[in-house]
Structures are given as C-alpha cells and as structure tokens.
Amino acid sequence: MRTVQLAAPAGLSVFPNPATGRAPLVGAAPNAPVRVFDGLGREVLATTADESGTALLALPVRLTPGVYVLRTGATARRLTVQ
C-alpha cells in the first residue's frame, strides 16, 4: 500500500456558482481579460484579472437568472446566476 498525494485541480473557477451579485474568479492568467456572455452571445460583463489571476465579478443587477458563459483566454466556464 502506498500513500499518494494528489494536487488540487488547476484551472478557472468561480465560487459560489450559482452566483448572486458578486462572484470571485480564480485561476485566470495574470492581467487577462475576463468576459461574461448571455445565452445569445451578448457580452454582459467585462473586467480584467489582477496580477495573481483573480477577479471579483460584480454581476449587473439587471441580469436575469439563468446560465451564462465566462471566458478568459481559451478557457470557458458555465456561470449560473440566481
């Protein structure tokens, strides 16, 4: 029997998800643009990650509940808004 230590999964994550109001993003490239799109492909939020690859997504009050796409670089994640 061997003990194995697994590294935490790397990558882009938003917590909490589903989100309301504000959602912290971690795992983006430093100073990378971050954009959120609705189901029709319209941009609803644009911001930039800081030097550590994090950003606080201040979701617009007018967003209707549903599923949105968060993109930064070549990575995309689903973001559910309540």
PDB file of C-alpha atoms in Angstrom:
ATOM      1  CA  MET A   1       0.000   0.000   0.000  1.00  0.00           C
ATOM      2  CA  ARG A   2       1.263   3.491  -0.908  1.00  0.00           C
ATOM      3  CA  THR A   3       0.184   6.950   0.113  1.00  0.00           C
ATOM      4  CA  VAL A   4      -0.462   9.219  -2.847  1.00  0.00           C
ATOM      5  CA  GLN A   5      -0.982  12.951  -2.632  1.00  0.00           C
ATOM      6  CA  LEU A   6      -2.931  14.489  -5.475  1.00  0.00           C
ATOM      7  CA  ALA A   7      -2.557  18.108  -6.436  1.00  0.00           C
ATOM      8  CA  ALA A   8      -5.650  20.281  -6.324  1.00  0.00           C
ATOM      9  CA  PRO A   9      -7.228  20.620  -9.742  1.00  0.00           C
ATOM     10  CA  ALA A  10      -5.855  23.648 -11.541  1.00  0.00           C
ATOM     11  CA  GLY A  11      -7.880  25.897 -13.715  1.00  0.00           C
ATOM     12  CA  LEU A  12     -10.521  28.534 -13.769  1.00  0.00           C
ATOM     13  CA  SER A  13     -13.188  28.520 -11.086  1.00  0.00           C
ATOM     14  CA  VAL A  14     -15.933  30.783  -9.803  1.00  0.00           C
ATOM     15  CA  PHE A  15     -17.388  30.459  -6.329  1.00  0.00           C
ATOM     16  CA  PRO A  16     -20.187  30.492  -5.405  1.00  0.00           C
ATOM     17  CA  ASN A  17     -21.802  29.107  -8.507  1.00  0.00           C
ATOM     18  CA  PRO A  18     -24.799  29.698  -8.740  1.00  0.00           C
ATOM     19  CA  ALA A  19     -23.968  33.322  -8.024  1.00  0.00           C
ATOM     20  CA  THR A  20     -25.879  36.393  -6.978  1.00  0.00           C
ATOM     21  CA  GLY A  21     -24.383  39.870  -7.038  1.00  0.00           C
ATOM     22  CA  ARG A  22     -20.651  39.167  -6.759  1.00  0.00           C
ATOM     23  CA  ALA A  23     -18.625  36.117  -7.643  1.00  0.00           C
ATOM     24  CA  PRO A  24     -14.861  35.734  -7.095  1.00  0.00           C
ATOM     25  CA  LEU A  25     -12.938  34.226 -10.013  1.00  0.00           C
ATOM     26  CA  VAL A  26      -9.610  32.420  -9.545  1.00  0.00           C
ATOM     27  CA  GLY A  27      -7.270  30.685 -11.963  1.00  0.00           C
ATOM     28  CA  ALA A  28      -7.162  33.177 -14.823  1.00  0.00           C
ATOM     29  CA  ALA A  29      -3.881  34.261 -16.385  1.00  0.00           C
ATOM     30  CA  PRO A  30      -2.400  37.376 -14.769  1.00  0.00           C
ATOM     31  CA  ASN A  31      -3.922  40.580 -16.182  1.00  0.00           C
ATOM     32  CA  ALA A  32      -6.119  38.580 -18.582  1.00  0.00           C
ATOM     33  CA  PRO A  33      -9.391  39.976 -19.887  1.00  0.00           C
ATOM     34  CA  VAL A  34     -12.452  38.238 -18.429  1.00  0.00           C
ATOM     35  CA  ARG A  35     -15.823  38.403 -20.173  1.00  0.00           C
ATOM     36  CA  VAL A  36     -19.290  37.045 -19.382  1.00  0.00           C
ATOM     37  CA  PHE A  37     -21.812  36.321 -22.155  1.00  0.00           C
ATOM     38  CA  ASP A  38     -25.522  35.556 -22.087  1.00  0.00           C
ATOM     39  CA  GLY A  39     -27.166  32.673 -23.968  1.00  0.00           C
ATOM     40  CA  LEU A  40     -27.376  34.761 -27.153  1.00  0.00           C
ATOM     41  CA  GLY A  41     -23.659  35.560 -27.110  1.00  0.00           C
ATOM     42  CA  ARG A  42     -24.070  39.156 -25.932  1.00  0.00           C
ATOM     43  CA  GLU A  43     -21.385  40.427 -23.577  1.00  0.00           C
ATOM     44  CA  VAL A  44     -22.914  41.352 -20.211  1.00  0.00           C
ATOM     45  CA  LEU A  45     -19.736  41.944 -18.184  1.00  0.00           C
ATOM     46  CA  ALA A  46     -16.085  42.671 -18.948  1.00  0.00           C
ATOM     47  CA  THR A  47     -13.238  43.011 -16.456  1.00  0.00           C
ATOM     48  CA  THR A  48      -9.556  42.159 -16.101  1.00  0.00           C
ATOM     49  CA  ALA A  49      -7.906  39.689 -13.747  1.00  0.00           C
ATOM     50  CA  ASP A  50      -5.252  41.090 -11.410  1.00  0.00           C
ATOM     51  CA  GLU A  51      -1.572  40.072 -11.242  1.00  0.00           C
ATOM     52  CA  SER A  52      -2.465  36.928  -9.285  1.00  0.00           C
ATOM     53  CA  GLY A  53      -5.113  35.791 -11.808  1.00  0.00           C
ATOM     54  CA  THR A  54      -8.130  36.629  -9.654  1.00  0.00           C
ATOM     55  CA  ALA A  55     -11.052  38.978 -10.264  1.00  0.00           C
ATOM     56  CA  LEU A  56     -14.237  39.902  -8.474  1.00  0.00           C
ATOM     57  CA  LEU A  57     -17.141  39.653 -10.891  1.00  0.00           C
ATOM     58  CA  ALA A  58     -19.655  42.346  -9.972  1.00  0.00           C
ATOM     59  CA  LEU A  59     -22.697  40.955 -11.763  1.00  0.00           C
ATOM     60  CA  PRO A  60     -25.088  43.621 -13.092  1.00  0.00           C
ATOM     61  CA  VAL A  61     -28.356  43.875 -11.175  1.00  0.00           C
ATOM     62  CA  ARG A  62     -30.319  43.619 -14.437  1.00  0.00           C
ATOM     63  CA  LEU A  63     -29.105  40.070 -15.196  1.00  0.00           C
ATOM     64  CA  THR A  64     -31.963  37.642 -15.377  1.00  0.00           C
ATOM     65  CA  PRO A  65     -31.493  34.293 -13.651  1.00  0.00           C
ATOM     66  CA  GLY A  66     -30.017  31.703 -15.974  1.00  0.00           C
ATOM     67  CA  VAL A  67     -26.845  30.224 -17.414  1.00  0.00           C
ATOM     68  CA  TYR A  68     -24.044  32.463 -18.683  1.00  0.00           C
ATOM     69  CA  VAL A  69     -20.634  31.724 -20.208  1.00  0.00           C
ATOM     70  CA  LEU A  70     -17.499  33.100 -18.585  1.00  0.00           C
ATOM     71  CA  ARG A  71     -14.462  33.316 -20.892  1.00  0.00           C
ATOM     72  CA  THR A  72     -10.847  34.218 -20.333  1.00  0.00           C
ATOM     73  CA  GLY A  73      -8.236  33.334 -22.931  1.00  0.00           C
ATOM     74  CA  ALA A  74      -9.059  29.926 -24.404  1.00  0.00           C
ATOM     75  CA  THR A  75     -10.922  28.790 -21.261  1.00  0.00           C
ATOM     76  CA  ALA A  76     -14.669  28.969 -20.717  1.00  0.00           C
ATOM     77  CA  ARG A  77     -16.813  28.059 -17.717  1.00  0.00           C
ATOM     78  CA  ARG A  78     -20.540  27.959 -17.124  1.00  0.00           C
ATOM     79  CA  LEU A  79     -21.798  30.531 -14.627  1.00  0.00           C
ATOM     80  CA  THR A  80     -25.310  30.215 -13.227  1.00  0.00           C
ATOM     81  CA  VAL A  81     -26.950  33.396 -11.978  1.00  0.00           C
ATOM     82  CA  GLN A  82     -29.788  33.169  -9.467  1.00  0.00           C
TER      83      GLN A  82
END
